[in-house]
CSV table of C-alpha atoms and ligand atoms in Angstrom, one decimal:
chain,number,residue,atom,x,y,z
A,26,MET,CA,86.7,126.2,177.5
A,27,SER,CA,89.6,127.7,175.6
A,28,THR,CA,90.7,125.8,172.6
A,29,GLN,CA,94.2,125.9,171.4
A,30,THR,CA,95.1,127.4,168.1
A,31,TYR,CA,98.1,126.9,165.9
A,32,THR,CA,99.9,128.4,163.0
A,33,GLN,CA,102.7,127.3,160.7
A,34,ILE,CA,106.3,128.6,160.9
A,35,GLU,CA,108.8,128.2,158.3
A,36,LEU,CA,112.1,126.6,159.4
A,37,LEU,CA,115.2,126.3,157.3
A,38,SER,CA,116.8,122.9,157.2
A,39,ALA,CA,119.3,120.9,155.2
A,40,ASN,CA,116.5,120.0,152.8
A,41,GLY,CA,115.2,123.5,152.3
A,42,THR,CA,112.4,125.1,154.1
A,43,VAL,CA,110.1,122.9,156.2
A,44,LEU,CA,106.7,124.0,157.8
A,45,ARG,CA,106.4,123.4,161.4
A,46,ARG,CA,103.1,123.8,163.5
A,47,VAL,CA,103.3,126.1,166.5
A,48,SER,CA,100.8,127.1,169.1
A,49,THR,CA,99.6,130.9,168.8
A,50,ALA,CA,99.6,131.0,172.6
A,51,GLY,CA,102.3,132.8,174.5
A,52,PRO,CA,105.2,131.0,176.2
A,53,ARG,CA,104.3,129.1,179.4
A,54,LEU,CA,106.5,127.6,182.1
A,55,PRO,CA,107.7,124.2,181.3
A,56,THR,CA,107.0,121.1,183.4
A,57,GLU,CA,109.8,119.4,185.1
A,58,ASP,CA,109.7,116.6,182.2
A,59,GLU,CA,109.9,119.1,179.4
A,60,THR,CA,113.0,120.8,180.3
A,61,PRO,CA,114.6,118.8,183.1
A,62,ILE,CA,117.6,119.7,185.3
A,63,ILE,CA,120.1,116.8,184.9
A,64,ASP,CA,122.9,116.3,187.2
A,65,LEU,CA,126.0,115.5,185.3
A,66,ALA,CA,128.2,114.4,188.2
A,67,PRO,CA,127.9,110.6,187.1
A,68,ILE,CA,129.5,111.3,183.9
A,69,ASP,CA,132.6,110.6,185.8
A,70,GLY,CA,131.3,107.5,187.7
A,71,THR,CA,131.0,103.9,186.9
A,72,LEU,CA,129.6,102.5,183.7
A,73,GLY,CA,126.3,101.7,185.4
A,74,GLU,CA,126.1,105.3,186.7
A,75,ARG,CA,126.9,106.6,183.2
A,76,LYS,CA,124.1,104.4,181.7
A,77,ALA,CA,121.7,105.8,184.3
A,78,LEU,CA,122.5,109.3,183.3
A,79,ALA,CA,122.3,108.2,179.5
A,80,SER,CA,118.8,107.2,180.1
A,81,ARG,CA,117.8,110.4,181.6
A,82,ILE,CA,119.4,112.2,178.8
A,83,LYS,CA,117.7,110.0,176.4
A,84,ALA,CA,114.2,110.8,177.9
A,85,ALA,CA,115.0,114.5,177.6
A,86,SER,CA,116.3,114.1,174.0
A,87,GLU,CA,113.1,112.2,172.8
A,88,ASN,CA,110.9,114.9,174.6
A,89,THR,CA,111.6,118.7,174.1
A,90,GLY,CA,115.4,117.9,172.9
A,91,PHE,CA,116.2,120.4,175.6
A,92,PHE,CA,117.6,120.0,179.1
A,93,ASN,CA,119.7,122.0,181.7
A,94,ILE,CA,122.8,120.5,183.2
A,95,ARG,CA,124.1,120.9,186.7
A,96,ASN,CA,127.7,119.9,188.0
A,97,HIS,CA,128.9,120.2,184.5
A,98,GLY,CA,132.4,120.7,185.6
A,99,ILE,CA,133.0,124.0,184.2
A,100,PRO,CA,134.1,126.5,186.9
A,101,ASN,CA,131.8,129.4,187.4
A,102,GLU,CA,134.9,131.8,187.7
A,103,LEU,CA,135.8,130.7,184.1
A,104,ILE,CA,132.3,131.5,182.8
A,105,GLN,CA,132.2,134.9,184.8
A,106,ASN,CA,135.6,135.8,183.4
A,107,SER,CA,134.4,135.0,179.8
A,108,LEU,CA,131.3,136.9,180.2
A,109,SER,CA,133.2,140.0,181.4
A,110,GLN,CA,135.6,139.6,178.4
A,111,ALA,CA,132.5,139.4,176.0
A,112,LYS,CA,131.1,142.6,177.7
A,113,THR,CA,134.4,144.4,177.2
A,114,PHE,CA,134.4,143.3,173.5
A,115,PHE,CA,131.0,144.6,172.8
A,116,ASP,CA,131.4,147.7,175.0
A,117,GLN,CA,134.4,149.1,172.8
A,118,PRO,CA,133.3,152.6,171.5
A,119,LEU,CA,133.5,151.7,167.7
A,120,ASN,CA,132.3,148.1,168.1
A,121,LEU,CA,129.7,147.4,165.5
A,122,LYS,CA,129.4,143.6,166.1
A,123,GLU,CA,127.0,141.8,168.2
A,124,THR,CA,128.8,138.5,168.0
A,125,PHE,CA,132.3,137.1,168.4
A,126,SER,CA,133.1,133.6,167.2
A,127,MET,CA,135.7,131.2,167.1
A,128,ARG,CA,135.9,127.5,165.9
A,129,TYR,CA,137.8,124.3,166.2
A,130,ASP,CA,141.6,124.8,165.9
A,131,PRO,CA,144.0,121.8,166.3
A,132,ARG,CA,146.6,124.2,167.9
A,133,ILE,CA,144.5,124.9,171.0
A,134,ASP,CA,143.0,121.4,171.2
A,135,PRO,CA,144.9,119.7,174.2
A,136,THR,CA,144.2,116.3,172.9
A,137,CYS,CA,145.7,117.0,169.3
A,138,THR,CA,149.3,115.8,169.5
A,139,ASP,CA,150.3,116.9,166.1
A,140,PRO,CA,148.6,120.2,165.2
A,141,ARG,CA,151.0,120.8,162.2
A,142,SER,CA,149.9,117.7,160.3
A,143,ALA,CA,146.4,118.2,161.3
A,144,LEU,CA,146.3,121.5,159.7
A,145,GLY,CA,148.6,120.0,156.8
A,146,GLN,CA,145.6,117.6,156.1
A,147,GLY,CA,143.5,120.4,155.3
A,148,LYS,CA,140.7,119.4,157.2
A,149,PHE,CA,140.1,122.8,158.6
A,150,ARG,CA,140.9,126.3,157.4
A,151,GLU,CA,143.9,127.8,158.8
A,152,ASP,CA,142.3,130.9,159.9
A,153,GLY,CA,143.1,130.4,163.6
A,154,ASP,CA,145.0,133.7,164.1
A,155,TYR,CA,143.1,136.4,162.3
A,156,ILE,CA,139.9,136.2,164.4
A,157,TRP,CA,142.3,137.4,167.5
A,158,LYS,CA,143.8,140.3,165.4
A,159,GLY,CA,141.0,142.8,166.5
A,160,THR,CA,141.1,141.6,170.1
A,161,SER,CA,144.9,141.8,170.9
A,162,HIS,CA,144.5,145.1,172.7
A,163,LEU,CA,142.1,143.7,175.2
A,164,PRO,CA,144.0,142.1,178.2
A,165,GLY,CA,143.2,138.5,178.7
A,166,PHE,CA,140.6,138.2,175.9
A,167,ARG,CA,142.2,135.6,173.9
A,168,GLU,CA,143.3,133.4,176.9
A,169,VAL,CA,140.1,133.5,178.7
A,170,THR,CA,138.1,132.8,175.6
A,171,VAL,CA,140.4,129.9,174.4
A,172,SER,CA,140.2,128.2,178.0
A,173,PHE,CA,136.5,128.6,178.1
A,174,TRP,CA,136.3,126.9,174.6
A,175,GLN,CA,138.6,124.1,175.7
A,176,SER,CA,136.6,123.4,178.8
A,177,ARG,CA,133.4,123.0,176.6
A,178,LEU,CA,135.0,121.1,174.1
A,179,ALA,CA,136.4,118.5,176.8
A,180,LEU,CA,132.8,118.6,178.2
A,181,ALA,CA,131.3,118.0,174.9
A,182,ARG,CA,133.5,115.0,174.1
A,183,LYS,CA,132.3,113.5,177.3
A,184,LEU,CA,128.8,114.2,176.7
A,185,VAL,CA,129.0,112.6,173.3
A,186,CYS,CA,129.8,109.4,174.8
A,187,ILE,CA,126.6,109.6,177.0
A,188,PHE,CA,124.7,110.3,173.8
A,189,ALA,CA,126.2,107.3,172.3
A,190,LEU,CA,124.9,105.2,175.1
A,191,ALA,CA,121.5,106.9,175.0
A,192,LEU,CA,121.1,105.8,171.3
A,193,GLY,CA,121.8,102.3,172.3
A,194,GLU,CA,125.5,102.4,170.9
A,195,ARG,CA,128.8,101.6,172.7
A,196,GLU,CA,130.1,104.8,174.4
A,197,ASP,CA,133.2,105.0,172.3
A,198,ASN,CA,131.0,104.9,169.2
A,199,PHE,CA,131.8,108.5,168.1
A,200,ASP,CA,135.5,108.6,169.4
A,201,ASP,CA,136.9,108.4,165.9
A,202,ILE,CA,134.9,111.1,164.6
A,203,THR,CA,135.4,113.7,167.3
A,204,SER,CA,139.1,114.2,167.0
A,205,HIS,CA,138.7,117.5,165.3
A,206,PRO,CA,135.1,118.1,165.7
A,207,GLY,CA,132.8,121.0,164.9
A,208,ALA,CA,133.3,123.1,168.0
A,209,ASP,CA,132.1,126.8,167.5
A,210,ALA,CA,131.9,129.2,170.2
A,211,LEU,CA,130.0,132.5,170.2
A,212,TYR,CA,129.7,135.4,172.4
A,213,ILE,CA,126.4,137.0,171.5
A,214,HIS,CA,125.1,140.5,172.6
A,215,TYR,CA,121.4,141.5,172.4
A,216,PRO,CA,121.2,145.2,173.0
A,217,GLY,CA,118.6,146.4,175.3
A,218,ILE,CA,115.4,148.1,173.6
A,219,PRO,CA,115.2,151.9,174.4
A,220,ASP,CA,112.1,153.0,176.4
A,221,VAL,CA,110.5,154.6,173.5
A,222,ALA,CA,110.4,151.6,171.4
A,223,ALA,CA,109.2,149.4,174.0
A,224,ASP,CA,105.6,149.3,172.9
A,225,SER,CA,106.6,149.0,169.2
A,226,ASP,CA,107.1,145.8,167.4
A,227,ILE,CA,110.6,145.8,167.3
A,228,ASP,CA,112.4,142.9,168.6
A,229,VAL,CA,116.2,142.2,169.2
A,230,GLY,CA,116.8,138.4,168.9
A,231,ILE,CA,117.0,135.5,166.8
A,232,GLY,CA,113.8,134.1,165.2
A,233,SER,CA,112.7,130.5,165.5
A,234,HIS,CA,115.1,128.0,164.3
A,235,THR,CA,117.0,124.7,165.1
A,236,ASP,CA,120.7,124.4,165.6
A,237,ILE,CA,122.5,122.2,163.0
A,238,GLN,CA,125.3,120.4,164.5
A,239,CYS,CA,124.8,117.7,167.1
A,240,PHE,CA,124.2,119.6,170.3
A,241,THR,CA,124.7,122.9,171.7
A,242,LEU,CA,125.9,124.0,175.1
A,243,LEU,CA,124.5,127.4,175.9
A,244,TRP,CA,125.3,129.7,178.8
A,245,GLN,CA,122.6,132.5,179.0
A,246,ASP,CA,122.6,135.4,181.5
A,247,ASN,CA,119.6,136.2,183.7
A,248,SER,CA,117.7,138.1,181.3
A,249,GLY,CA,115.5,135.4,180.0
A,250,GLY,CA,113.9,135.7,176.5
A,251,LEU,CA,115.0,132.0,175.4
A,252,GLN,CA,111.8,130.2,174.2
A,253,VAL,CA,111.6,126.5,173.1
A,254,LEU,CA,109.0,124.6,171.4
A,255,SER,CA,107.6,121.6,173.4
A,256,ALA,CA,106.8,118.2,171.9
A,257,GLN,CA,103.0,119.4,171.7
A,258,ASP,CA,104.2,122.4,169.7
A,259,GLU,CA,103.7,125.0,172.6
A,260,TRP,CA,106.2,127.6,173.3
A,261,LEU,CA,108.0,127.2,176.7
A,262,ASP,CA,109.8,129.8,178.6
A,263,ALA,CA,113.3,128.4,178.9
A,264,ARG,CA,114.3,130.6,182.1
A,265,PRO,CA,117.8,130.8,183.0
A,266,ILE,CA,118.6,128.4,185.9
A,267,GLU,CA,121.8,129.5,188.1
A,268,GLY,CA,124.5,127.2,188.0
A,269,THR,CA,123.4,125.3,184.8
A,270,LEU,CA,124.1,125.1,181.3
A,271,VAL,CA,121.5,124.5,178.5
A,272,VAL,CA,121.9,121.4,176.2
A,273,ASN,CA,119.9,121.4,173.1
A,274,ILE,CA,119.9,118.8,170.3
A,275,GLY,CA,120.7,119.9,166.8
A,276,ASP,CA,119.6,118.7,163.4
A,277,PHE,CA,122.6,116.3,162.9
A,278,LEU,CA,122.0,114.3,165.9
A,279,GLN,CA,118.2,114.2,165.3
A,280,GLY,CA,119.1,112.7,161.9
A,281,LEU,CA,121.5,110.2,163.4
A,282,SER,CA,118.8,109.1,165.5
A,283,ASN,CA,116.4,108.6,162.9
A,284,ASN,CA,114.2,111.5,164.4
A,285,LYS,CA,114.1,109.8,167.7
A,286,PHE,CA,115.8,112.8,169.2
A,287,LYS,CA,114.3,116.1,168.6
A,288,SER,CA,116.1,119.0,167.2
A,289,THR,CA,114.8,121.7,169.3
A,290,VAL,CA,113.1,124.5,167.8
A,291,HIS,CA,113.9,127.8,169.6
A,292,GLY,CA,114.2,131.5,169.4
A,293,VAL,CA,115.5,134.3,171.6
A,294,TYR,CA,114.0,137.9,172.3
A,295,ASN,CA,115.4,140.6,174.3
A,296,ARG,CA,112.6,142.8,175.3
A,297,GLN,CA,114.0,144.7,178.1
A,298,LEU,CA,116.2,147.9,178.5
A,299,ASP,CA,119.4,146.1,179.4
A,300,SER,CA,121.5,144.1,177.3
A,301,ARG,CA,121.3,140.2,177.3
A,302,TYR,CA,124.4,138.2,176.8
A,303,SER,CA,124.7,134.6,175.9
A,304,MET,CA,127.6,132.2,175.2
A,305,PRO,CA,126.7,129.2,172.9
A,306,PHE,CA,129.1,126.4,171.9
A,307,PHE,CA,127.9,124.1,168.9
A,308,PHE,CA,129.3,120.6,168.9
A,309,GLY,CA,129.5,118.4,165.6
A,310,PHE,CA,131.4,115.5,164.4
A,311,ASN,CA,134.7,115.9,162.4
A,312,PRO,CA,133.4,117.9,159.3
A,313,GLU,CA,134.5,115.2,156.7
A,314,ALA,CA,133.1,112.2,158.7
A,315,VAL,CA,130.2,110.5,156.7
A,316,CYS,CA,127.5,109.3,159.3
A,317,LYS,CA,124.5,107.4,158.7
A,318,VAL,CA,121.6,106.7,161.1
A,319,VAL,CA,122.9,104.7,164.0
A,320,PRO,CA,121.8,100.9,163.5
A,321,SER,CA,120.1,100.9,166.9
A,322,CYS,CA,117.5,103.3,165.7
A,323,VAL,CA,116.7,101.5,162.6
A,324,ASP,CA,114.5,98.3,162.1
A,325,ASP,CA,111.9,97.1,159.7
A,326,GLU,CA,109.3,99.6,161.1
A,327,HIS,CA,111.6,102.4,161.2
A,328,PRO,CA,113.7,102.3,158.0
A,329,PRO,CA,116.5,105.0,157.8
A,330,LEU,CA,115.0,108.4,157.0
A,331,TYR,CA,118.3,110.1,156.0
A,332,GLU,CA,121.1,109.2,153.6
A,333,PRO,CA,124.7,109.2,154.9
A,334,ILE,CA,126.0,112.5,155.2
A,335,SER,CA,128.9,114.4,156.8
A,336,CYS,CA,128.4,117.2,159.3
A,337,GLY,CA,130.4,119.5,157.0
A,338,GLU,CA,128.2,118.6,153.9
A,339,GLU,CA,125.2,119.1,155.9
A,340,THR,CA,126.3,122.6,157.0
A,341,CYS,CA,127.0,123.4,153.4
A,342,ARG,CA,123.8,122.2,152.2
A,343,GLU,CA,122.1,124.2,154.8
A,344,ASP,CA,124.2,127.1,153.8
A,345,ASP,CA,123.0,126.7,150.2
A,346,SER,CA,119.4,126.6,151.2
A,347,LYS,CA,119.7,129.3,153.6
A,348,THR,CA,121.5,132.0,151.6
A,349,GLU,CA,118.8,132.2,149.1
A,350,SER,CA,116.8,134.2,151.4
A,351,PHE,CA,117.4,135.5,155.0
A,352,SER,CA,113.8,135.7,156.3
A,353,SER,CA,112.0,135.0,159.7
A,354,ASP,CA,108.7,133.5,160.4
A,355,GLU,CA,107.4,136.8,161.6
A,356,TYR,CA,108.8,139.2,159.2
A,357,ASN,CA,108.6,139.9,155.5
A,358,VAL,CA,111.8,141.6,154.5
A,359,ARG,CA,114.2,139.2,153.0
A,360,PHE,CA,117.8,139.4,152.2
A,361,THR,CA,119.4,137.2,149.6
A,362,THR,CA,122.8,136.4,148.1
A,363,LYS,CA,121.1,134.5,145.1
A,364,LEU,CA,123.1,135.3,142.1
A,365,ASP,CA,120.2,136.1,139.9
A,366,ALA,CA,118.2,138.0,142.2
A,367,PRO,CA,117.0,141.4,141.3
A,368,LEU,CA,119.2,144.5,142.3
A,369,PRO,CA,118.7,145.6,145.7
A,370,ASP,CA,116.5,148.5,146.7
A,371,ILE,CA,116.5,148.8,150.3
A,372,GLU,CA,114.5,152.0,150.4
A,373,GLU,CA,111.6,150.7,148.6
A,374,ALA,CA,111.7,147.6,150.5
A,375,VAL,CA,111.6,149.6,153.8
A,376,SER,CA,108.7,151.8,152.4
A,377,ALA,CA,106.8,148.9,151.7
A,378,CYS,CA,107.0,147.2,154.9
A,379,SER,CA,104.7,147.3,157.9
A,380,GLU,CA,106.4,148.5,161.2
A,381,SER,CA,107.0,145.0,162.3
A,382,SER,CA,108.8,144.2,159.2
A,383,LEU,CA,111.6,146.4,160.4
A,384,ALA,CA,112.3,143.9,163.1
A,385,LEU,CA,114.5,141.7,161.1
A,386,THR,CA,115.4,138.4,163.0
A,387,PRO,CA,116.2,135.9,160.1
A,388,SER,CA,116.8,132.5,161.2
A,389,ALA,CA,119.5,131.9,158.9
A,390,TRP,CA,123.3,131.8,158.3
A,391,LEU,CA,125.3,134.1,156.3
A,392,ARG,CA,127.4,132.6,153.6
A,393,GLU,CA,130.8,133.2,154.6
A,394,GLY,CA,132.7,135.7,152.5
A,395,VAL,CA,129.7,137.0,150.6
A,396,CYS,CA,127.9,140.2,151.5
A,397,PRO,CA,124.0,140.4,151.7
A,398,VAL,CA,122.0,142.0,149.3
A,399,LEU,CA,118.2,142.9,149.5
A,400,ASP,CA,115.8,141.2,147.5
A,401,SER,CA,113.0,143.9,147.6
A,402,GLU,CA,110.7,141.7,145.6
A,403,SER,CA,110.2,139.4,148.6
A,404,VAL,CA,108.3,141.9,150.6
A,405,THR,CA,104.9,140.3,150.7
A,406,PRO,CA,101.8,142.4,149.8
A,407,ALA,CA,100.5,141.9,153.3
A,408,ALA,CA,103.4,143.8,154.6
A,409,ALA,CA,102.4,146.9,152.6
A,410,GLU,CA,99.8,147.9,155.2
A,411,ARG,CA,100.5,150.1,158.3
A,412,CYS,CA,103.4,151.9,157.0
A,413,GLY,CA,103.8,154.4,159.7
A,414,LEU,CA,107.4,154.5,159.2
A,415,LYS,CA,107.5,155.0,155.6
A,416,PRO,CA,108.6,158.7,155.9
A,417,LEU,CA,111.7,157.5,157.6
A,418,ALA,CA,112.4,154.9,154.7
A,419,GLN,CA,115.4,156.5,153.2
A,420,GLU,CA,117.1,157.2,156.6
A,421,LEU,CA,116.3,153.8,157.7
A,422,ALA,CA,117.5,152.4,154.5
A,423,ALA,CA,120.8,154.2,154.9
A,424,SER,CA,121.1,152.9,158.4
A,425,VAL,CA,120.3,149.3,157.7
A,426,SER,CA,122.4,149.0,154.8
A,427,THR,CA,125.5,150.7,156.4
A,428,ALA,CA,125.2,148.5,159.6
A,429,MET,CA,124.9,145.4,157.5
A,430,LEU,CA,127.7,146.2,155.2
A,431,ASN,CA,130.0,147.2,158.3
A,432,LEU,CA,129.0,143.9,159.9
A,433,MET,CA,129.9,142.0,156.9
A,434,GLU,CA,133.2,143.9,156.5
A,435,CYS,CA,132.0,144.9,153.2
A,436,PRO,CA,133.0,148.4,151.6
A,437,GLU,CA,130.6,150.9,152.7
A,438,GLY,CA,128.5,153.1,150.3
A,439,THR,CA,126.2,151.1,148.2
A,440,TRP,CA,124.7,147.7,148.2
A,441,GLN,CA,126.4,145.3,145.9
A,442,THR,CA,124.8,144.1,142.8
A,443,ILE,CA,123.6,140.5,143.0
A,444,GLN,CA,125.3,139.6,140.0
A,445,GLN,CA,128.5,140.3,141.7
A,446,PRO,CA,128.0,140.1,145.4
A,447,CYS,CA,131.1,141.7,147.3
A,448,LEU,CA,133.6,139.4,149.1
A,449,ALA,CA,133.9,139.9,152.8
A,450,LYS,CA,137.5,141.3,153.6
A,451,GLU,CA,139.7,138.4,154.4
A,452,GLU,CA,140.5,139.5,157.9
A,453,SER,CA,137.0,140.1,159.1
A,454,ILE,CA,136.4,139.2,162.6
A,455,GLY,CA,133.3,138.3,164.7
A,456,MET,CA,131.5,137.0,161.8
A,457,PRO,CA,128.7,134.5,162.3
A,458,ARG,CA,130.3,131.4,161.1
A,459,ARG,CA,129.0,128.8,159.0
A,460,GLY,CA,127.8,125.8,160.9
A,461,SER,CA,127.7,127.8,164.3
A,462,GLY,CA,124.3,129.4,164.6
A,463,PRO,CA,122.0,131.9,163.0
A,464,GLY,CA,123.7,135.3,162.1
A,465,LEU,CA,122.9,137.8,164.7
A,466,VAL,CA,124.1,140.7,162.7
A,467,TRP,CA,120.5,141.8,163.0
A,468,ALA,CA,120.9,143.1,166.6
A,469,ALA,CA,123.3,145.6,165.5
A,470,VAL,CA,121.0,146.5,162.5
A,471,LEU,CA,118.1,146.8,164.9
A,472,ALA,CA,120.2,149.0,167.2
A,473,ALA,CA,120.7,151.4,164.3
A,474,VAL,CA,117.0,151.2,163.4
A,475,ALA,CA,116.0,151.7,167.1
A,476,SER,CA,118.2,154.8,167.1
A,477,LEU,CA,116.6,156.4,164.5
A,478,LEU,CA,113.2,156.0,166.1
A,479,LEU,CA,114.2,157.8,169.2
B,5,AKG,O1,121.3,133.4,172.9
B,5,AKG,C1,120.7,132.5,173.2
B,5,AKG,O2,120.3,132.2,174.3
B,5,AKG,C2,120.6,131.3,172.1
B,5,AKG,C3,121.3,131.4,171.0
B,5,AKG,C4,121.0,130.6,169.9
B,5,AKG,O3,120.0,129.9,169.9
B,5,AKG,C5,122.0,130.3,168.8
B,5,AKG,O4,122.8,131.1,168.6
B,5,AKG,O5,121.8,129.3,168.0
B,6,FE2,FE1,120.3,128.2,168.5
């Protein structure tokens, strides 16, 4: 009889690092209940139909916190057009970025009747245009990307009403706090792994993490590679299902539900020769809206587990905890922007790493505007074994630091001192956004590393 064994992984949360038990077994196929396919057509039906839909979504949210939606109303043609725009963006000869991101902008929100005054209230940073500057030469890029964003914003606003019902509240419960919501959209490219490196430990992907806002709408291509943690702490293979979008619960909604809904732990790997593409959309409440655990999830036996907090504040708190060190559950090299951290010595860190440590997939956000520095002291002693790549350390160090600095739009040449981290150029584009998802700069770093190994 085989016995299940478990290990612990570190997850970054608003309250710092938390440990989570995970099975050491490889991913298995999920059961129907673990990652259900939910038909969203009733979202436009009668109240009774919407309530029935809410109860399916409630069950999924209390189980894995992950489900697939069919009949979501976003035309396949729009999705395919966005995908081809994303591919064109990443295929540009001099492109070094592996993500493109945009966020809420009242000027493109069809429900916002007075964008000027919305901007004037200072609730969002007026950065709406600079992200497009580097893409104006790509025909249709901005139009298609905005249109896909708008269709997901509309869908998310409908879905949040169903979540309100699922929580036992009125369906208009969140209307006031979704007028200028967190709505961050990303195009992500995971480069393929070249043949030679296929049997090495190198991975392109995003390590285990949870999303921080309310929920995520994700389109993934047919590559596979998305893994989610089940309620029994087993990894599930969340295979792409034609015609569906993934929905997963984020930390904020878990908090609001007093932990009834599960913020899904998930990660992504691309272990194939071909590129993988995905297009997530992270939805949260108005950044300044202070929310408390919903009354329907609190009683004498279940006192509120969380203090009132706003989505924006939570994002900042997460940022603070996450910028101290960028690390993953599997790897040992850490990057930090902590001010009193020692000076970076990437070469020494690379020399001290095991081969697998070179595959950096930190589950962390990058603080906007601050470039990363390497905290070489964080390389753990265990990592000092198996240093087959040591002779390449210097070259690897140069590649990694160049790729990192390029991606952060920081001046090339040297790593910054931690006492004085460099500020990213104002007009940087495609940066992983605060509050959107884990930084994926690593895919390009890995591409640089992988090319060295050839
Ligand atoms: O690429 C994917 O399939 C998921 C990406 C993701 O989990 C994220 O960006 O938070
Ligand atoms: Fe995610």
